[in-house]
mmCIF file of C-alpha atoms in Angstrom:
data_model
loop_
_atom_site.group_PDB
_atom_site.id
_atom_site.type_symbol
_atom_site.label_atom_id
_atom_site.label_comp_id
_atom_site.label_asym_id
_atom_site.label_seq_id
_atom_site.Cartn_x
_atom_site.Cartn_y
_atom_site.Cartn_z
ATOM 1 C CA UNK A 16 90.703 114.033 112.633
ATOM 2 C CA UNK A 17 94.444 113.513 112.188
ATOM 3 C CA UNK A 18 97.052 114.644 114.678
ATOM 4 C CA UNK A 19 98.425 117.022 112.019
ATOM 5 C CA UNK A 20 95.016 118.582 111.511
ATOM 6 C CA UNK A 21 94.531 118.977 115.270
ATOM 7 C CA UNK A 22 97.960 120.592 115.616
ATOM 8 C CA UNK A 23 97.329 122.844 112.638
ATOM 9 C CA UNK A 24 93.992 124.055 113.988
ATOM 10 C CA UNK A 25 95.438 124.622 117.430
ATOM 11 C CA UNK A 26 98.293 126.661 115.992
ATOM 12 C CA UNK A 27 95.914 128.690 113.894
ATOM 13 C CA UNK A 28 93.662 129.470 116.887
ATOM 14 C CA UNK A 29 96.636 130.444 119.035
ATOM 15 C CA UNK A 30 98.088 132.641 116.340
ATOM 16 C CA UNK A 31 94.795 134.360 115.680
ATOM 17 C CA UNK A 32 94.354 135.057 119.381
ATOM 18 C CA UNK A 33 97.763 136.719 119.400
ATOM 19 C CA UNK A 34 96.897 138.851 116.350
ATOM 20 C CA UNK A 35 96.537 142.587 116.202
ATOM 21 C CA UNK A 36 94.571 144.086 119.042
ATOM 22 C CA UNK A 37 91.293 145.799 118.279
ATOM 23 C CA UNK A 38 91.929 149.203 116.777
ATOM 24 C CA UNK A 39 90.277 152.245 118.299
ATOM 25 C CA UNK A 40 89.474 155.630 116.789
ATOM 26 C CA UNK A 41 86.929 158.376 117.364
ATOM 27 C CA UNK A 42 83.763 158.217 115.302
ATOM 28 C CA UNK A 43 82.853 160.755 112.664
ATOM 29 C CA UNK A 44 80.985 163.511 114.465
ATOM 30 C CA UNK A 45 78.532 164.115 111.639
ATOM 31 C CA UNK A 46 77.560 160.461 111.230
ATOM 32 C CA UNK A 47 73.924 159.547 111.560
ATOM 33 C CA UNK A 48 72.901 156.114 112.823
ATOM 34 C CA UNK A 49 70.934 154.720 109.919
ATOM 35 C CA UNK A 50 72.195 151.208 110.527
ATOM 36 C CA UNK A 51 73.677 150.255 107.135
ATOM 37 C CA UNK A 52 75.562 146.968 107.425
ATOM 38 C CA UNK A 53 77.804 145.570 104.739
ATOM 39 C CA UNK A 54 78.586 141.881 104.490
ATOM 40 C CA UNK A 55 82.258 141.732 103.547
ATOM 41 C CA UNK A 56 84.313 138.584 102.929
ATOM 42 C CA UNK A 57 88.094 138.363 102.858
ATOM 43 C CA UNK A 58 90.345 135.842 101.151
ATOM 44 C CA UNK A 59 92.062 135.102 104.475
ATOM 45 C CA UNK A 60 91.210 131.605 105.747
ATOM 46 C CA UNK A 61 92.744 132.164 109.195
ATOM 47 C CA UNK A 62 95.774 133.327 111.132
ATOM 48 C CA UNK A 63 96.930 136.907 111.535
ATOM 49 C CA UNK A 64 95.479 138.019 108.206
ATOM 50 C CA UNK A 65 91.936 137.095 109.193
ATOM 51 C CA UNK A 66 92.278 138.502 112.703
ATOM 52 C CA UNK A 67 93.616 141.865 111.496
ATOM 53 C CA UNK A 68 90.767 142.072 108.986
ATOM 54 C CA UNK A 69 88.137 141.337 111.634
ATOM 55 C CA UNK A 70 89.673 143.812 114.070
ATOM 56 C CA UNK A 71 89.574 146.559 111.458
ATOM 57 C CA UNK A 72 85.976 145.768 110.525
ATOM 58 C CA UNK A 73 84.977 145.981 114.188
ATOM 59 C CA UNK A 74 86.159 149.593 114.399
ATOM 60 C CA UNK A 75 83.951 150.945 111.622
ATOM 61 C CA UNK A 76 80.628 151.092 113.455
ATOM 62 C CA UNK A 77 82.137 153.171 116.264
ATOM 63 C CA UNK A 78 84.068 155.424 113.909
ATOM 64 C CA UNK A 79 80.899 156.204 111.956
ATOM 65 C CA UNK A 80 78.617 156.539 114.965
ATOM 66 C CA UNK A 81 76.525 153.648 113.660
ATOM 67 C CA UNK A 82 76.052 154.925 110.104
ATOM 68 C CA UNK A 83 78.021 152.019 108.669
ATOM 69 C CA UNK A 84 78.977 148.617 110.053
ATOM 70 C CA UNK A 85 81.053 145.865 108.457
ATOM 71 C CA UNK A 86 80.071 142.250 109.094
ATOM 72 C CA UNK A 87 83.252 140.276 108.340
ATOM 73 C CA UNK A 88 83.507 136.769 106.923
ATOM 74 C CA UNK A 89 86.599 134.631 106.375
ATOM 75 C CA UNK A 90 87.475 132.696 103.252
ATOM 76 C CA UNK A 91 84.696 130.323 102.164
ATOM 77 C CA UNK A 92 82.351 131.462 104.947
ATOM 78 C CA UNK A 93 79.754 132.686 102.425
ATOM 79 C CA UNK A 94 81.160 131.762 99.006
ATOM 80 C CA UNK A 95 84.326 130.199 97.646
ATOM 81 C CA UNK A 96 87.360 132.372 97.026
ATOM 82 C CA UNK A 97 86.905 132.289 93.265
ATOM 83 C CA UNK A 98 83.206 133.231 93.545
ATOM 84 C CA UNK A 99 83.791 136.499 95.419
ATOM 85 C CA UNK A 100 83.135 138.811 92.485
ATOM 86 C CA UNK A 101 79.972 136.986 91.433
ATOM 87 C CA UNK A 102 78.750 137.297 95.021
ATOM 88 C CA UNK A 103 79.311 141.062 94.945
ATOM 89 C CA UNK A 104 77.635 141.503 91.577
ATOM 90 C CA UNK A 105 74.678 139.338 92.619
ATOM 91 C CA UNK A 106 74.153 141.071 95.970
ATOM 92 C CA UNK A 107 75.141 138.093 98.125
ATOM 93 C CA UNK A 108 77.982 140.224 99.529
ATOM 94 C CA UNK A 109 78.258 144.002 99.678
ATOM 95 C CA UNK A 110 82.033 144.076 99.612
ATOM 96 C CA UNK A 111 85.110 141.877 99.424
ATOM 97 C CA UNK A 112 88.764 141.955 100.474
ATOM 98 C CA UNK A 113 90.306 139.621 97.880
ATOM 99 C CA UNK A 114 93.744 139.135 96.425
ATOM 100 C CA UNK A 115 93.559 141.439 93.427
ATOM 101 C CA UNK A 116 95.018 138.842 91.087
ATOM 102 C CA UNK A 117 91.777 136.851 91.418
ATOM 103 C CA UNK A 118 90.035 139.520 89.292
ATOM 104 C CA UNK A 119 92.042 138.649 86.198
ATOM 105 C CA UNK A 120 89.367 136.191 85.081
ATOM 106 C CA UNK A 121 86.856 139.010 84.521
ATOM 107 C CA UNK A 122 89.243 141.961 84.145
ATOM 108 C CA UNK A 123 92.350 140.931 82.147
ATOM 109 C CA UNK A 124 94.129 144.162 83.086
ATOM 110 C CA UNK A 125 93.995 143.080 86.748
ATOM 111 C CA UNK A 126 97.123 141.064 85.988
ATOM 112 C CA UNK A 127 98.932 144.407 86.163
ATOM 113 C CA UNK A 128 96.935 145.847 89.061
ATOM 114 C CA UNK A 129 98.938 143.590 91.359
ATOM 115 C CA UNK A 130 102.466 142.235 91.587
ATOM 116 C CA UNK A 131 103.870 140.146 88.771
ATOM 117 C CA UNK A 132 107.247 138.414 88.359
ATOM 118 C CA UNK A 133 110.211 140.810 88.328
ATOM 119 C CA UNK A 134 107.890 143.841 88.042
ATOM 120 C CA UNK A 135 107.405 146.599 90.641
ATOM 121 C CA UNK A 136 109.112 145.320 93.778
ATOM 122 C CA UNK A 137 108.106 147.464 96.757
ATOM 123 C CA UNK A 138 104.775 148.624 98.232
ATOM 124 C CA UNK A 139 105.603 152.297 97.769
ATOM 125 C CA UNK A 140 106.135 151.710 94.048
ATOM 126 C CA UNK A 141 102.573 150.455 93.725
ATOM 127 C CA UNK A 142 101.402 153.457 95.748
ATOM 128 C CA UNK A 143 103.119 155.665 93.179
ATOM 129 C CA UNK A 144 101.393 153.740 90.399
ATOM 130 C CA UNK A 145 97.925 153.876 91.997
ATOM 131 C CA UNK A 146 97.910 157.304 93.591
ATOM 132 C CA UNK A 147 100.431 159.210 91.489
ATOM 133 C CA UNK A 148 100.402 157.783 87.969
ATOM 134 C CA UNK A 149 96.681 157.217 87.366
ATOM 135 C CA UNK A 150 96.360 153.551 88.258
ATOM 136 C CA UNK A 151 93.480 154.080 90.689
ATOM 137 C CA UNK A 152 91.353 155.893 88.128
ATOM 138 C CA UNK A 153 91.877 153.125 85.564
ATOM 139 C CA UNK A 154 91.088 150.404 88.124
ATOM 140 C CA UNK A 155 87.837 152.128 89.070
ATOM 141 C CA UNK A 156 86.872 152.491 85.429
ATOM 142 C CA UNK A 157 87.441 148.779 84.767
ATOM 143 C CA UNK A 158 85.628 147.610 87.908
ATOM 144 C CA UNK A 159 82.696 149.945 87.207
ATOM 145 C CA UNK A 160 82.131 148.095 83.937
ATOM 146 C CA UNK A 161 81.598 144.974 86.096
ATOM 147 C CA UNK A 162 79.140 146.675 88.462
ATOM 148 C CA UNK A 163 81.734 147.130 91.207
ATOM 149 C CA UNK A 164 83.663 149.974 92.826
ATOM 150 C CA UNK A 165 87.388 149.518 93.426
ATOM 151 C CA UNK A 166 88.028 151.451 96.634
ATOM 152 C CA UNK A 167 91.776 150.954 96.806
ATOM 153 C CA UNK A 168 94.722 148.562 97.184
ATOM 154 C CA UNK A 169 95.668 146.858 100.444
ATOM 155 C CA UNK A 170 99.312 145.910 100.908
ATOM 156 C CA UNK A 171 100.267 142.547 102.297
ATOM 157 C CA UNK A 172 103.873 141.586 101.612
ATOM 158 C CA UNK A 173 105.961 139.196 99.511
ATOM 159 C CA UNK A 174 104.788 135.675 98.792
ATOM 160 C CA UNK A 175 107.095 132.780 99.588
ATOM 161 C CA UNK A 176 107.382 129.230 98.263
ATOM 162 C CA UNK A 177 107.110 126.136 100.454
ATOM 163 C CA UNK A 178 108.472 122.859 99.165
ATOM 164 C CA UNK A 179 108.937 119.246 100.113
ATOM 165 C CA UNK A 180 112.282 119.289 98.268
ATOM 166 C CA UNK A 181 115.064 121.918 98.232
ATOM 167 C CA UNK A 182 114.804 124.614 95.554
ATOM 168 C CA UNK A 183 118.261 126.124 95.115
ATOM 169 C CA UNK A 184 118.029 127.247 91.488
ATOM 170 C CA UNK A 185 115.299 127.716 88.902
ATOM 171 C CA UNK A 186 116.302 124.332 87.453
ATOM 172 C CA UNK A 187 114.933 122.672 90.596
ATOM 173 C CA UNK A 188 111.368 123.688 89.676
ATOM 174 C CA UNK A 189 111.427 121.415 86.660
ATOM 175 C CA UNK A 190 108.914 118.579 86.952
ATOM 176 C CA UNK A 191 107.574 119.744 90.316
ATOM 177 C CA UNK A 192 103.820 119.822 90.949
ATOM 178 C CA UNK A 193 103.356 123.423 92.025
ATOM 179 C CA UNK A 194 100.412 125.455 93.300
ATOM 180 C CA UNK A 195 100.247 129.007 91.961
ATOM 181 C CA UNK A 196 97.502 131.651 91.677
ATOM 182 C CA UNK A 197 97.294 131.241 87.906
ATOM 183 C CA UNK A 198 97.809 133.748 85.126
ATOM 184 C CA UNK A 199 101.227 135.160 84.346
ATOM 185 C CA UNK A 200 102.871 133.738 87.464
ATOM 186 C CA UNK A 201 101.818 130.204 86.535
ATOM 187 C CA UNK A 202 102.891 130.707 82.910
ATOM 188 C CA UNK A 203 106.391 131.770 83.897
ATOM 189 C CA UNK A 204 106.877 128.745 86.153
ATOM 190 C CA UNK A 205 105.433 126.496 83.453
ATOM 191 C CA UNK A 206 108.015 127.970 81.080
ATOM 192 C CA UNK A 207 110.839 126.838 83.394
ATOM 193 C CA UNK A 208 109.392 123.334 83.691
ATOM 194 C CA UNK A 209 107.038 123.246 86.700
ATOM 195 C CA UNK A 210 103.698 121.433 86.491
ATOM 196 C CA UNK A 211 101.425 124.187 87.774
ATOM 197 C CA UNK A 212 97.928 124.023 89.213
ATOM 198 C CA UNK A 213 95.571 126.699 90.546
ATOM 199 C CA UNK A 214 94.155 126.308 94.061
ATOM 200 C CA UNK A 215 92.610 128.783 96.521
ATOM 201 C CA UNK A 216 94.603 129.353 99.694
ATOM 202 C CA UNK A 217 92.269 127.260 101.829
ATOM 203 C CA UNK A 218 93.087 124.123 99.798
ATOM 204 C CA UNK A 219 96.882 124.314 99.882
ATOM 205 C CA UNK A 220 97.503 122.510 103.189
ATOM 206 C CA UNK A 221 95.479 119.373 102.339
ATOM 207 C CA UNK A 222 97.014 119.258 98.842
ATOM 208 C CA UNK A 223 100.527 119.340 100.328
ATOM 209 C CA UNK A 224 99.583 116.836 103.008
ATOM 210 C CA UNK A 225 98.185 114.370 100.453
ATOM 211 C CA UNK A 226 101.068 114.871 98.045
ATOM 212 C CA UNK A 227 98.820 116.235 95.305
ATOM 213 C CA UNK A 228 101.392 119.023 95.040
ATOM 214 C CA UNK A 229 104.950 119.174 96.325
ATOM 215 C CA UNK A 230 105.595 122.916 95.927
ATOM 216 C CA UNK A 231 103.244 125.784 96.790
ATOM 217 C CA UNK A 232 103.360 129.534 96.824
ATOM 218 C CA UNK A 233 101.216 131.428 99.267
ATOM 219 C CA UNK A 234 101.584 134.600 101.271
ATOM 220 C CA UNK A 235 104.155 135.332 104.004
ATOM 221 C CA UNK A 236 105.755 133.432 106.891
ATOM 222 C CA UNK A 237 103.300 134.392 109.645
ATOM 223 C CA UNK A 238 100.124 133.319 107.895
ATOM 224 C CA UNK A 239 101.732 130.271 106.329
ATOM 225 C CA UNK A 240 103.050 129.068 109.675
ATOM 226 C CA UNK A 241 99.623 129.459 111.252
ATOM 227 C CA UNK A 242 98.167 127.422 108.402
ATOM 228 C CA UNK A 243 100.540 124.577 109.248
ATOM 229 C CA UNK A 244 102.836 124.604 106.236
ATOM 230 C CA UNK A 245 105.860 123.632 108.324
ATOM 231 C CA UNK A 246 104.075 120.361 109.116
ATOM 232 C CA UNK A 247 103.857 119.316 105.468
ATOM 233 C CA UNK A 248 106.979 120.886 103.882
ATOM 234 C CA UNK A 249 110.665 121.062 104.790
ATOM 235 C CA UNK A 250 111.922 124.018 102.757
ATOM 236 C CA UNK A 251 111.168 127.673 101.994
ATOM 237 C CA UNK A 252 112.551 129.114 98.749
ATOM 238 C CA UNK A 253 113.117 132.849 98.274
ATOM 239 C CA UNK A 254 115.054 135.216 96.032
ATOM 240 C CA UNK A 255 118.543 136.582 96.729
ATOM 241 C CA UNK A 256 119.069 138.576 99.957
ATOM 242 C CA UNK A 257 116.921 141.686 99.863
ATOM 243 C CA UNK A 258 114.666 140.219 97.175
ATOM 244 C CA UNK A 259 112.342 138.040 99.213
ATOM 245 C CA UNK A 260 110.192 136.927 96.293
ATOM 246 C CA UNK A 261 111.104 137.189 92.624
ATOM 247 C CA UNK A 262 107.696 136.102 91.370
ATOM 248 C CA UNK A 263 105.374 138.106 93.630
ATOM 249 C CA UNK A 264 107.444 140.611 95.611
ATOM 250 C CA UNK A 265 104.419 142.709 96.602
ATOM 251 C CA UNK A 266 101.216 140.814 97.299
ATOM 252 C CA UNK A 267 98.265 143.171 96.815
ATOM 253 C CA UNK A 268 94.743 142.783 98.086
ATOM 254 C CA UNK A 269 92.013 145.407 97.810
ATOM 255 C CA UNK A 270 88.636 146.567 99.032
ATOM 256 C CA UNK A 271 85.967 146.231 96.339
ATOM 257 C CA UNK A 272 82.301 147.139 96.855
ATOM 258 C CA UNK A 273 79.194 146.484 94.783
ATOM 259 C CA UNK A 274 78.281 149.582 92.826
ATOM 260 C CA UNK A 275 74.778 149.681 94.307
ATOM 261 C CA UNK A 276 76.094 149.495 97.881
ATOM 262 C CA UNK A 277 78.643 152.169 97.116
ATOM 263 C CA UNK A 278 76.097 154.477 95.490
ATOM 264 C CA UNK A 279 73.882 154.232 98.587
ATOM 265 C CA UNK A 280 76.542 155.957 100.720
ATOM 266 C CA UNK A 281 76.603 159.689 101.319
ATOM 267 C CA UNK A 282 79.532 161.622 99.760
ATOM 268 C CA UNK A 283 81.084 162.053 103.209
ATOM 269 C CA UNK A 284 80.809 158.322 103.935
ATOM 270 C CA UNK A 285 82.353 157.442 100.561
ATOM 271 C CA UNK A 286 85.326 159.609 101.424
ATOM 272 C CA UNK A 287 85.537 157.984 104.841
ATOM 273 C CA UNK A 288 85.629 154.444 103.367
ATOM 274 C CA UNK A 289 88.351 155.478 100.938
ATOM 275 C CA UNK A 290 90.406 156.922 103.792
ATOM 276 C CA UNK A 291 89.811 153.845 105.935
ATOM 277 C CA UNK A 292 91.111 151.646 103.139
ATOM 278 C CA UNK A 293 94.417 153.525 103.428
ATOM 279 C CA UNK A 294 94.311 152.970 107.199
ATOM 280 C CA UNK A 295 93.597 149.260 106.809
ATOM 281 C CA UNK A 296 96.362 148.866 104.225
ATOM 282 C CA UNK A 297 98.970 150.519 106.459
ATOM 283 C CA UNK A 298 97.935 148.661 109.612
ATOM 284 C CA UNK A 299 97.601 145.330 107.836
ATOM 285 C CA UNK A 300 100.986 145.616 106.131
ATOM 286 C CA UNK A 301 102.831 146.630 109.298
ATOM 287 C CA UNK A 302 101.148 144.013 111.485
ATOM 288 C CA UNK A 303 101.867 141.258 108.978
ATOM 289 C CA UNK A 304 105.550 142.236 108.721
ATOM 290 C CA UNK A 305 105.845 142.231 112.525
ATOM 291 C CA UNK A 306 104.247 138.794 112.702
ATOM 292 C CA UNK A 307 106.556 137.551 109.939
ATOM 293 C CA UNK A 308 109.605 138.419 112.032
ATOM 294 C CA UNK A 309 108.274 136.239 114.829
ATOM 295 C CA UNK A 310 107.381 133.414 112.451
ATOM 296 C CA UNK A 311 110.888 132.879 111.122
ATOM 297 C CA UNK A 312 112.059 131.581 114.508
ATOM 298 C CA UNK A 313 109.103 129.175 114.589
ATOM 299 C CA UNK A 314 109.957 127.758 111.172
ATOM 300 C CA UNK A 315 113.582 127.327 112.280
ATOM 301 C CA UNK A 316 112.471 125.500 115.431
ATOM 302 C CA UNK A 317 110.404 123.149 113.272
ATOM 303 C CA UNK A 318 113.467 122.338 111.189
ATOM 304 C CA UNK A 319 112.485 124.270 108.074
ATOM 305 C CA UNK A 320 115.440 125.139 105.836
ATOM 306 C CA UNK A 321 115.515 128.417 103.914
ATOM 307 C CA UNK A 322 117.056 128.316 100.442
ATOM 308 C CA UNK A 323 117.679 131.258 98.110
ATOM 309 C CA UNK A 324 117.879 131.689 94.385
ATOM 310 C CA UNK A 325 120.923 133.510 93.021
ATOM 311 C CA UNK A 326 121.248 136.790 91.144
ATOM 312 C CA UNK A 327 121.956 134.695 88.039
ATOM 313 C CA UNK A 328 118.571 133.040 88.531
ATOM 314 C CA UNK A 329 116.973 136.497 88.724
ATOM 315 C CA UNK A 330 118.562 137.459 85.415
ATOM 316 C CA UNK A 331 117.469 134.209 83.779
ATOM 317 C CA UNK A 332 113.921 134.626 85.073
ATOM 318 C CA UNK A 333 113.884 138.178 83.764
ATOM 319 C CA UNK A 334 114.711 136.871 80.292
ATOM 320 C CA UNK A 335 111.725 134.539 80.602
ATOM 321 C CA UNK A 336 109.437 137.140 82.163
ATOM 322 C CA UNK A 337 109.800 140.203 79.920
ATOM 323 C CA UNK A 338 108.297 138.658 76.739
ATOM 324 C CA UNK A 339 105.472 137.211 78.846
ATOM 325 C CA UNK A 340 104.752 140.693 80.257
ATOM 326 C CA UNK A 341 104.274 141.971 76.732
ATOM 327 C CA UNK A 342 102.235 138.925 75.743
ATOM 328 C CA UNK A 343 99.761 139.516 78.571
ATOM 329 C CA UNK A 344 99.665 143.252 77.983
ATOM 330 C CA UNK A 345 98.855 142.783 74.303
ATOM 331 C CA UNK A 346 95.893 140.517 75.025
ATOM 332 C CA UNK A 347 93.800 143.466 76.160
ATOM 333 C CA UNK A 348 93.874 147.193 75.387
ATOM 334 C CA UNK A 349 93.334 148.125 79.040
ATOM 335 C CA UNK A 350 96.087 145.770 80.157
ATOM 336 C CA UNK A 351 98.425 147.401 77.660
ATOM 337 C CA UNK A 352 97.766 150.922 78.927
ATOM 338 C CA UNK A 353 98.191 149.863 82.569
ATOM 339 C CA UNK A 354 101.413 148.014 81.808
ATOM 340 C CA UNK A 355 102.774 150.958 79.770
ATOM 341 C CA UNK A 356 102.543 153.188 82.855
ATOM 342 C CA UNK A 357 104.472 150.652 84.916
ATOM 343 C CA UNK A 358 107.010 149.913 82.182
ATOM 344 C CA UNK A 359 107.844 153.607 81.832
ATOM 345 C CA UNK A 360 108.234 153.799 85.607
ATOM 346 C CA UNK A 361 110.475 150.704 85.736
ATOM 347 C CA UNK A 362 112.650 152.086 82.929
ATOM 348 C CA UNK A 363 112.918 155.534 84.506
ATOM 349 C CA UNK A 364 115.801 156.883 86.535
ATOM 350 C CA UNK A 365 113.721 156.267 89.654
ATOM 351 C CA UNK A 366 113.923 152.480 89.350
ATOM 352 C CA UNK A 367 115.945 151.178 86.414
ATOM 353 C CA UNK A 368 114.575 147.638 86.689
ATOM 354 C CA UNK A 369 114.234 147.328 82.913
ATOM 355 C CA UNK A 370 116.727 148.359 80.236
ATOM 356 C CA UNK A 371 116.096 149.216 76.576
ATOM 357 C CA UNK A 372 118.067 146.118 75.606
ATOM 358 C CA UNK A 373 115.666 143.859 77.510
ATOM 359 C CA UNK A 374 112.631 145.055 75.534
ATOM 360 C CA UNK A 375 114.348 145.284 72.139
ATOM 361 C CA UNK A 376 112.004 143.976 69.423
ATOM 362 C CA UNK A 377 108.972 143.930 71.746
ATOM 363 C CA UNK A 378 106.055 146.291 71.118
ATOM 364 C CA UNK A 379 102.842 147.221 72.907
ATOM 365 C CA UNK A 380 99.501 147.241 71.089
ATOM 366 C CA UNK A 381 98.091 150.478 72.508
#
């Protein structure tokens, strides 16, 4: 075991121990103790994300008076990150807490059920999409066709980019070996010259350490520090001030359950799980943001330099991104109808992220 690995594991254990305290809430008075236990695996490999998830899971049995319990597993504990949906459909797991973008392999429209470059930029905008503009109903329809029930989104926060070399403009991505989650995000960075590869979160640290990649996106500062990224990179690249991440400004996870496990719940318990997903999303998002504030000082102490892209870079990336949005939307009828809802929202007076000039000549195949 290398010194770096020992340090990384020690940091991860210490950070996890300092994670969110166990949440407490009264149980549902009408619950009956029939002892249903769901095996649920998250995409978090460690750090605050995993600890918050486990703490939330631990509250469910008390809140339901024993009617439902969640047995939590971290990334790769039961199956690999990219096998989560197969595990749900095959009954190996009852539920999962994945990054929603991982569903795009089986549900093309999932590309637009989560953040994408220069799209919706704040958590509340995705709440409007899901709970106000019909996004939740479409997501559930699409997941049902795969034998799964999409309970609801879980907010995390912006993703950031770690690099062995400084990234001060989009030109600096050219020729760099870069880890990304695939799909549209990878295509946009490929378009500006990066050599992209897809890796699950648990494999990023060793790939950076070995030099297999020299740039990697992952989640936010707190989790990434706990995973040891400051030991194997020197720089963090973000968008202009106030725009932390241009390529994934809102990182969305979700709670997804096998249809058979969901159908076995009583109507009252189904409603409870849906409400608890809201609770988990709010607590998770707030706890992660708090931990991020503490992590910045740790990165600075380790000598990590923060670099920012300019507003000009944002405008150039938008020129690259908009045609790719339409390309992905037109690959699938469901993707097109999801994207149309978001496009109308982004072009509305509420947001104004997209102008008629930017989409001139582009059409959606609805």
